[in-house]
Coordinates of C-alpha atoms in Angstrom, one line a residue:
X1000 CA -40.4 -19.9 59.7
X1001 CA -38.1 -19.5 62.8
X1002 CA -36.9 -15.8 63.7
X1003 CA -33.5 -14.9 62.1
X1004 CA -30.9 -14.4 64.9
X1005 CA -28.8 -11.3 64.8
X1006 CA -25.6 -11.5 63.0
X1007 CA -23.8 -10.6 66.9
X1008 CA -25.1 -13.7 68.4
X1009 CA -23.2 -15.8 65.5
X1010 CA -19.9 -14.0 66.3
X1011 CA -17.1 -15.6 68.8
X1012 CA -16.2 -13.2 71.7
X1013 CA -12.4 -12.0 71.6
X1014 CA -9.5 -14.2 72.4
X1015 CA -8.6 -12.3 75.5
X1016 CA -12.1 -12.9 77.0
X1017 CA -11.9 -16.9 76.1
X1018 CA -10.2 -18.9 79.2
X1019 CA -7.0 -20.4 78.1
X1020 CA -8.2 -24.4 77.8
X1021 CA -11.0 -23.9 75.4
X1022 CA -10.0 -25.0 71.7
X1023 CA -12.1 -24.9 69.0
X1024 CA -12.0 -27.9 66.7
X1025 CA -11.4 -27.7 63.0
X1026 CA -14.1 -28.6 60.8
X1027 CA -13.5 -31.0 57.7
X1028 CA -14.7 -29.7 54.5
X1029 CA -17.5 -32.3 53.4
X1030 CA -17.9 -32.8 49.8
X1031 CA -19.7 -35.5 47.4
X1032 CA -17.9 -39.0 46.6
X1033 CA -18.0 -40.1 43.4
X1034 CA -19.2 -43.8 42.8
X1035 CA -17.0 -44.2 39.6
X1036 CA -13.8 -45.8 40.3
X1037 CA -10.7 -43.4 38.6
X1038 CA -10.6 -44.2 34.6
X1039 CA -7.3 -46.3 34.4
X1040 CA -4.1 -44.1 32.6
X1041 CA -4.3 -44.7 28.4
X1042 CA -0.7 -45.1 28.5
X1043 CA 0.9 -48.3 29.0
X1044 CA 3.0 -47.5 32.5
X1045 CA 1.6 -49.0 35.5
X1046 CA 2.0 -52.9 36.1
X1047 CA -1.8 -53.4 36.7
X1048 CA -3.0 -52.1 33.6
X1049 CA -4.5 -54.9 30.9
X1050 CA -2.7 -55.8 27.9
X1051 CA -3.6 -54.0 24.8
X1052 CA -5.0 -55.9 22.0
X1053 CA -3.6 -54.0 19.0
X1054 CA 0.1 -54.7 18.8
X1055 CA 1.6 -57.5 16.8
X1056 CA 2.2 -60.2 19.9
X1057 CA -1.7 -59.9 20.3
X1058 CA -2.7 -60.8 16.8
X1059 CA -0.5 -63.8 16.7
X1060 CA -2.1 -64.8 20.0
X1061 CA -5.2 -64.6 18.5
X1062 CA -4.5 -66.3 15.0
X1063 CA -2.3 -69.3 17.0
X1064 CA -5.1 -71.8 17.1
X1065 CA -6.0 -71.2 14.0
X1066 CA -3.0 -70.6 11.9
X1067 CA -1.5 -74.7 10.5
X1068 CA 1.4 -76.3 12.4
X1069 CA 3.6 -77.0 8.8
X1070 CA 3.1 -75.7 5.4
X1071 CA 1.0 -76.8 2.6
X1072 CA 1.5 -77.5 -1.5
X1073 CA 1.2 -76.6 -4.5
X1074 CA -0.6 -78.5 -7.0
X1075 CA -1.8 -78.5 -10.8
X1076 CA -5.9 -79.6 -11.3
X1077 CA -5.5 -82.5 -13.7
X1078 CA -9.3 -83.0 -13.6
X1079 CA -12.0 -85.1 -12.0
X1080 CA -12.6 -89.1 -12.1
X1081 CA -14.3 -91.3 -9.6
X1082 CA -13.8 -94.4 -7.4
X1083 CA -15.5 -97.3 -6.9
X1084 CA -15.9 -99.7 -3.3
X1085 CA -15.4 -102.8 -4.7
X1086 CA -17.3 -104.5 -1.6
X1087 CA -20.9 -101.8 -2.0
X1088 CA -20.1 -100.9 -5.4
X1089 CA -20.4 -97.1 -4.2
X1090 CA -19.4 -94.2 -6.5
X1091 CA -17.4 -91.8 -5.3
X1092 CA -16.8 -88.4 -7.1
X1093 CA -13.0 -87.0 -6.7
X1094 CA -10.6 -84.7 -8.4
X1095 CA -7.0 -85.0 -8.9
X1096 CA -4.4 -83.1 -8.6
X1097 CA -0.5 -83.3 -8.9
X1098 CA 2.1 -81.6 -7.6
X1099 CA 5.0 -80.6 -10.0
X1100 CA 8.7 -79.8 -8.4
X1101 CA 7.6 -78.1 -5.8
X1102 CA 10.2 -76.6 -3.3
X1103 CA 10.7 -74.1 -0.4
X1104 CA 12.3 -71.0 -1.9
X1105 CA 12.0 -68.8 1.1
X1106 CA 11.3 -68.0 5.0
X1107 CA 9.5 -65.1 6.6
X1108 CA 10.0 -64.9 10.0
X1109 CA 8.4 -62.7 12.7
X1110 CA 12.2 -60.9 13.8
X1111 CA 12.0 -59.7 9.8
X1112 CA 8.6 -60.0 8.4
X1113 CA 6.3 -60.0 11.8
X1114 CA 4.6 -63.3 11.2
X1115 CA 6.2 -67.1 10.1
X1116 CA 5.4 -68.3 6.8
X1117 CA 7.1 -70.2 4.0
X1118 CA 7.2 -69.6 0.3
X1119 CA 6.8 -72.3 -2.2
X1120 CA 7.3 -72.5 -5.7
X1121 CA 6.6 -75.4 -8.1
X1122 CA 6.9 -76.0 -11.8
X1123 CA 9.7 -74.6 -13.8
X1124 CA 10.5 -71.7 -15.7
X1125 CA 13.2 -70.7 -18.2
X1126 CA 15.2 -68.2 -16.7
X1127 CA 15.4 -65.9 -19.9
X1128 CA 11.6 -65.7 -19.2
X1129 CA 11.5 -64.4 -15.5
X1130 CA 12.4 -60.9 -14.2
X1131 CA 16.2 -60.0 -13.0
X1132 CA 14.6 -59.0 -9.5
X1133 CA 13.1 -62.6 -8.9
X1134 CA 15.8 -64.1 -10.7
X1135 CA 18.4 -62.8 -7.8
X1136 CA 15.8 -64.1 -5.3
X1137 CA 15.9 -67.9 -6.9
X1138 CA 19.8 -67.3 -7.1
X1139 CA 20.1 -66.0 -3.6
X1140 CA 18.5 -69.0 -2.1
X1141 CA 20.1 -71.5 -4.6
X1142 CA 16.8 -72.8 -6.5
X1143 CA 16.1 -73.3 -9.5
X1144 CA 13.1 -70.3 -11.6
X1145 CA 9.7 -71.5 -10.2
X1146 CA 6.7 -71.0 -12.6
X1147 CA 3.9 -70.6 -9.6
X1148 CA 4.7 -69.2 -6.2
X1149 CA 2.6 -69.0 -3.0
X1150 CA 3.0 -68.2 0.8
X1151 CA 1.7 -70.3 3.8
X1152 CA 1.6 -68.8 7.1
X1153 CA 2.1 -71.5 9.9
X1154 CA 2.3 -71.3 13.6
X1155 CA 5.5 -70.7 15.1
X1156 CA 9.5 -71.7 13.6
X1157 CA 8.8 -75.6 14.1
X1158 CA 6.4 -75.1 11.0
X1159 CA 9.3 -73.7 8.8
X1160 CA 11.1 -76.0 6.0
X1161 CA 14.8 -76.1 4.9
X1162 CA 15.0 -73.7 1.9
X1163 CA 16.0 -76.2 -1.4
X1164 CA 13.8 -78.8 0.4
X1165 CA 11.3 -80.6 -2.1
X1166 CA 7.7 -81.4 -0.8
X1167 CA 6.2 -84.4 -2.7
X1168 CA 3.1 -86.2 -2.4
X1169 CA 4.0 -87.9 0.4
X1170 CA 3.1 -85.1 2.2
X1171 CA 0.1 -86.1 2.5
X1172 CA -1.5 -89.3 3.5
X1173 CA -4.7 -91.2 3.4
X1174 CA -7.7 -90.1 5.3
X1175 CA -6.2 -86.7 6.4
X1176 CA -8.0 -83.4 5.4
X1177 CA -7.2 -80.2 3.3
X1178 CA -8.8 -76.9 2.4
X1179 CA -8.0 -76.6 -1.1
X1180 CA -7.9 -73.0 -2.6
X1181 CA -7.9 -71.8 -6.2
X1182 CA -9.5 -69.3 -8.5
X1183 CA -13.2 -70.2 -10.4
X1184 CA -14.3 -69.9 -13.6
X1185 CA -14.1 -66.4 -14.6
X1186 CA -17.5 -66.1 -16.7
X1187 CA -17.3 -62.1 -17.9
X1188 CA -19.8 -59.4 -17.2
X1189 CA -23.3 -61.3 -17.1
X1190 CA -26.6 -60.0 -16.0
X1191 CA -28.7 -60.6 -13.0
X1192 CA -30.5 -63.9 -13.8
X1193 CA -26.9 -65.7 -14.5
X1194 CA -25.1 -64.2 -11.9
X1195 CA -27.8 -64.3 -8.9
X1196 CA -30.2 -66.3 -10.2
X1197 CA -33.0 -63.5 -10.7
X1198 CA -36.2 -65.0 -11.9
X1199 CA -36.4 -61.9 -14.4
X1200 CA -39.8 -60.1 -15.8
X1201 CA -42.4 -61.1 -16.9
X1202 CA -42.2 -63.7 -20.5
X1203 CA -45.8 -62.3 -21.6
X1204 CA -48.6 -60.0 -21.1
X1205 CA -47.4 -56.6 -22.6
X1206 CA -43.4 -57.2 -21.2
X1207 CA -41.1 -55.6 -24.6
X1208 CA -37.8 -56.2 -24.2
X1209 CA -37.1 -56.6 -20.3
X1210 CA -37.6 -60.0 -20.3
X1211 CA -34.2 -60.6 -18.7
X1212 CA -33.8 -57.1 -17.4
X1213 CA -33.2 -56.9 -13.7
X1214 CA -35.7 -54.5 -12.4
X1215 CA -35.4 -51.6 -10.2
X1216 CA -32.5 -51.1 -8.2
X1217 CA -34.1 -48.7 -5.4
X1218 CA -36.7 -46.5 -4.2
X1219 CA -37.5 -42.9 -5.0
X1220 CA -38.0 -41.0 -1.9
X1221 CA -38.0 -43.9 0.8
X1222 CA -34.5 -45.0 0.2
X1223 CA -33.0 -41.7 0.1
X1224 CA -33.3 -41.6 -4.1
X1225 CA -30.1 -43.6 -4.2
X1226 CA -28.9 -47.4 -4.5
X1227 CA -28.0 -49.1 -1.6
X1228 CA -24.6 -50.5 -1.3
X1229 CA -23.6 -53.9 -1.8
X1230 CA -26.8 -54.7 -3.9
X1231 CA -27.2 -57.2 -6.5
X1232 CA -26.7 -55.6 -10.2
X1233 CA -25.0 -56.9 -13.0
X1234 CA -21.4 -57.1 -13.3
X1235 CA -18.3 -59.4 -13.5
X1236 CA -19.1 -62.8 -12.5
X1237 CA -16.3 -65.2 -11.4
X1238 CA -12.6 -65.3 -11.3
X1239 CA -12.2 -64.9 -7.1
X1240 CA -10.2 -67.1 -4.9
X1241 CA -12.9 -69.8 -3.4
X1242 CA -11.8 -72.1 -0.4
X1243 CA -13.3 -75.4 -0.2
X1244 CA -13.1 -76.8 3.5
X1245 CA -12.5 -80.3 5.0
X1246 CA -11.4 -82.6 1.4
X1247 CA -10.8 -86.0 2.5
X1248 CA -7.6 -86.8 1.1
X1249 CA -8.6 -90.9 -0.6
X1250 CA -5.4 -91.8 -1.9
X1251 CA -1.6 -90.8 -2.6
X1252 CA 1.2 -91.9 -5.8
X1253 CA 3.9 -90.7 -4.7
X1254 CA 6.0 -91.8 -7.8
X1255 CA 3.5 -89.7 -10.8
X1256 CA 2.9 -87.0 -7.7
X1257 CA -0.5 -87.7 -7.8
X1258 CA -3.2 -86.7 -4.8
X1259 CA -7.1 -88.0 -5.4
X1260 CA -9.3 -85.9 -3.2
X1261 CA -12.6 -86.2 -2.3
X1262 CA -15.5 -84.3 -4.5
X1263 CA -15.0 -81.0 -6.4
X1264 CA -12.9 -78.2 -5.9
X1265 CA -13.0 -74.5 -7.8
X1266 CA -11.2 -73.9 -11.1
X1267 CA -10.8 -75.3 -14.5
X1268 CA -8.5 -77.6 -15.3
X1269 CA -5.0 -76.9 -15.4
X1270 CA -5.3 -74.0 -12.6
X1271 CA -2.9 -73.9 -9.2
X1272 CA -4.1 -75.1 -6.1
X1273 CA -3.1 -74.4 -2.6
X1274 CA -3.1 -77.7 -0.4
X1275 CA -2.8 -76.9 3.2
X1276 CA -4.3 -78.5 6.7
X1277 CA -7.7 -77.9 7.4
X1278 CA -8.4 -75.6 10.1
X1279 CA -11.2 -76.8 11.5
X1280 CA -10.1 -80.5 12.1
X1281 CA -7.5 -81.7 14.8
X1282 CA -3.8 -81.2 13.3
X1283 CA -2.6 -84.5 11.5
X1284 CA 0.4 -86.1 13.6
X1285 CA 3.6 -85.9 11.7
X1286 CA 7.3 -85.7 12.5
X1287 CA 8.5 -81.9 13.3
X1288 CA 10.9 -80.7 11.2
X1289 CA 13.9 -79.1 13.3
X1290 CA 14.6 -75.1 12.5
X1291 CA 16.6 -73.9 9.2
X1292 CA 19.1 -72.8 11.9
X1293 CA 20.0 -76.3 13.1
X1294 CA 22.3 -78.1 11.3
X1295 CA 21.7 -82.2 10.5
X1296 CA 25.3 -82.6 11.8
X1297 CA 24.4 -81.6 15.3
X1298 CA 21.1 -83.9 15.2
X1299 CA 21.1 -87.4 17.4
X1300 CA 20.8 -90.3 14.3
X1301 CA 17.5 -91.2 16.1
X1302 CA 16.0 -87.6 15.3
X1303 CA 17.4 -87.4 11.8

């Protein structure tokens, strides 16, 4: 350990016994750097700061691959048939469906509503039997009661109909593909070999009474002496909305309104069906339909 020098040594002599040139530097205070770069400011007021991902623009960014270029359909579920290839003689399973005075009521557009969509109704209903709220909304728009009503989102205002505008079968053509939505079968409360296919206890050997019984629903101690959530009980069974992807559209009639698709879709017969693009094959090529706010007046005869 080296000696400890006495506390006059470390001491300056007094200015008037320093010669005038001599200056003493100053000596910079020497602290740690911190590797972290600054965090950036939570609020939105520098130029350099990244976009945030919660406001409306974002989320229609994000849905605008995904969302349909035009709107879909309505249609009734007349039932299921099939088709014959006359040249192999293959069967082919289909359903078909028919779409029944179906019009654009109204718009919703992303200055009023945040997002584009169109409302369609179809069918017809007596006016004495629909509410004087929705009856001013047919009236305000100049259409006539619609039984069944349904919203499509599409991409932008190029996907928006003329109100009063009727959307037939034509609509559609041969070989293009739809996701067809509508509700199932509602079957009731049923029990846990009907609704997830439980193989159920035991049919012999000493088993009274719990033959279709479900079993037990959790542990004692291990679980935490509770049921876990989202497990498989007994309870209602049916009646959601159920979205069959990619139907191959086989033929059109435009005069009955008829479309034949391909295979099965959900629902009985007689239930409403939303027909709209698929999502996850490339966007049929049609004819864009100008904006509501363009008049056909103003239109070049080769657009119209």
């Amino acid at each position: 350990m080296p000696p400890r020098l006495h506390s006059a040594w470390t001491q300056f002599p007094p200015a008037f016994l320093l010669p005038e040139p001599l200056t003493f530097l100053s000596i910079t205070k020497r602290g740690i750097k911190s590797i972290h770069p600054p965090r950036p400011n939570r609020f939105n007021l520098g130029p350099d700061l990244p976009v945030l991902t919660s406001t409306s623009t974002a989320a229609l960014a994000r849905k605008a691959n995904t969302l349909p270029l035009r709107t879909g359909a309505l249609a009734i579920k007349k039932g299921m048939t099939a088709v014959y290839d006359p040249e192999t003689g293959r069967r082919t399973p289909c359903t078909v469906v028919q779409l029944d005075r179906v019009e654009v009521v109204s718009h919703k557009t992303r200055q009023r509503n945040g997002y584009f969509a169109v409302q369609v109704g179809a069918g017809w209903k007596h006016p004495s039997n629909v509410t004087r709220p929705l009856l001013g909304h047919f009236a305000e728009h100049e259409v006539s009661p619609k039984r069944h009503l349904a919203e499509f989102r599409v991409r932008d205002e190029s996907g928006l109909l003329a109100v009063g505008e009727a959307i037939g079968a034509d609509w559609f053509r041969p070989g293009e593909y739809v996701d067809a939505r509508a509700n199932c079968k509602g079957k009731g409360f049923a029990g846990g070999m009907k609704r997830h296919g439980f193989s159920g206890q035991p049919a012999s050997h000493g088993a009274s009474l719990v033959h279709r019984a479900m079993g037990s629903a959790g542990q004692s101690q291990g679980g935490g002496s509770r049921v876990y959530p989202g497990k498989k009980m007994a309870g209602r069974m049916g009646g959601q909305q159920v979205t069959v992807q990619n139907i191959k559209i086989l033929s059109v009639d435009t005069d009955a309104g008829l479309v034949v698709l391909r295979g099965c879709i959900s629902g009985p017969n007689g239930c409403v069906v939303k027909l709209q693009d698929a999502i996850k094959k490339p966007w049929p090529e049609f004819l864009p339909t100008p904006p509501p706010s363009q008049s056909a007046e103003g239109l070049s005869p080769a657009t119209v």
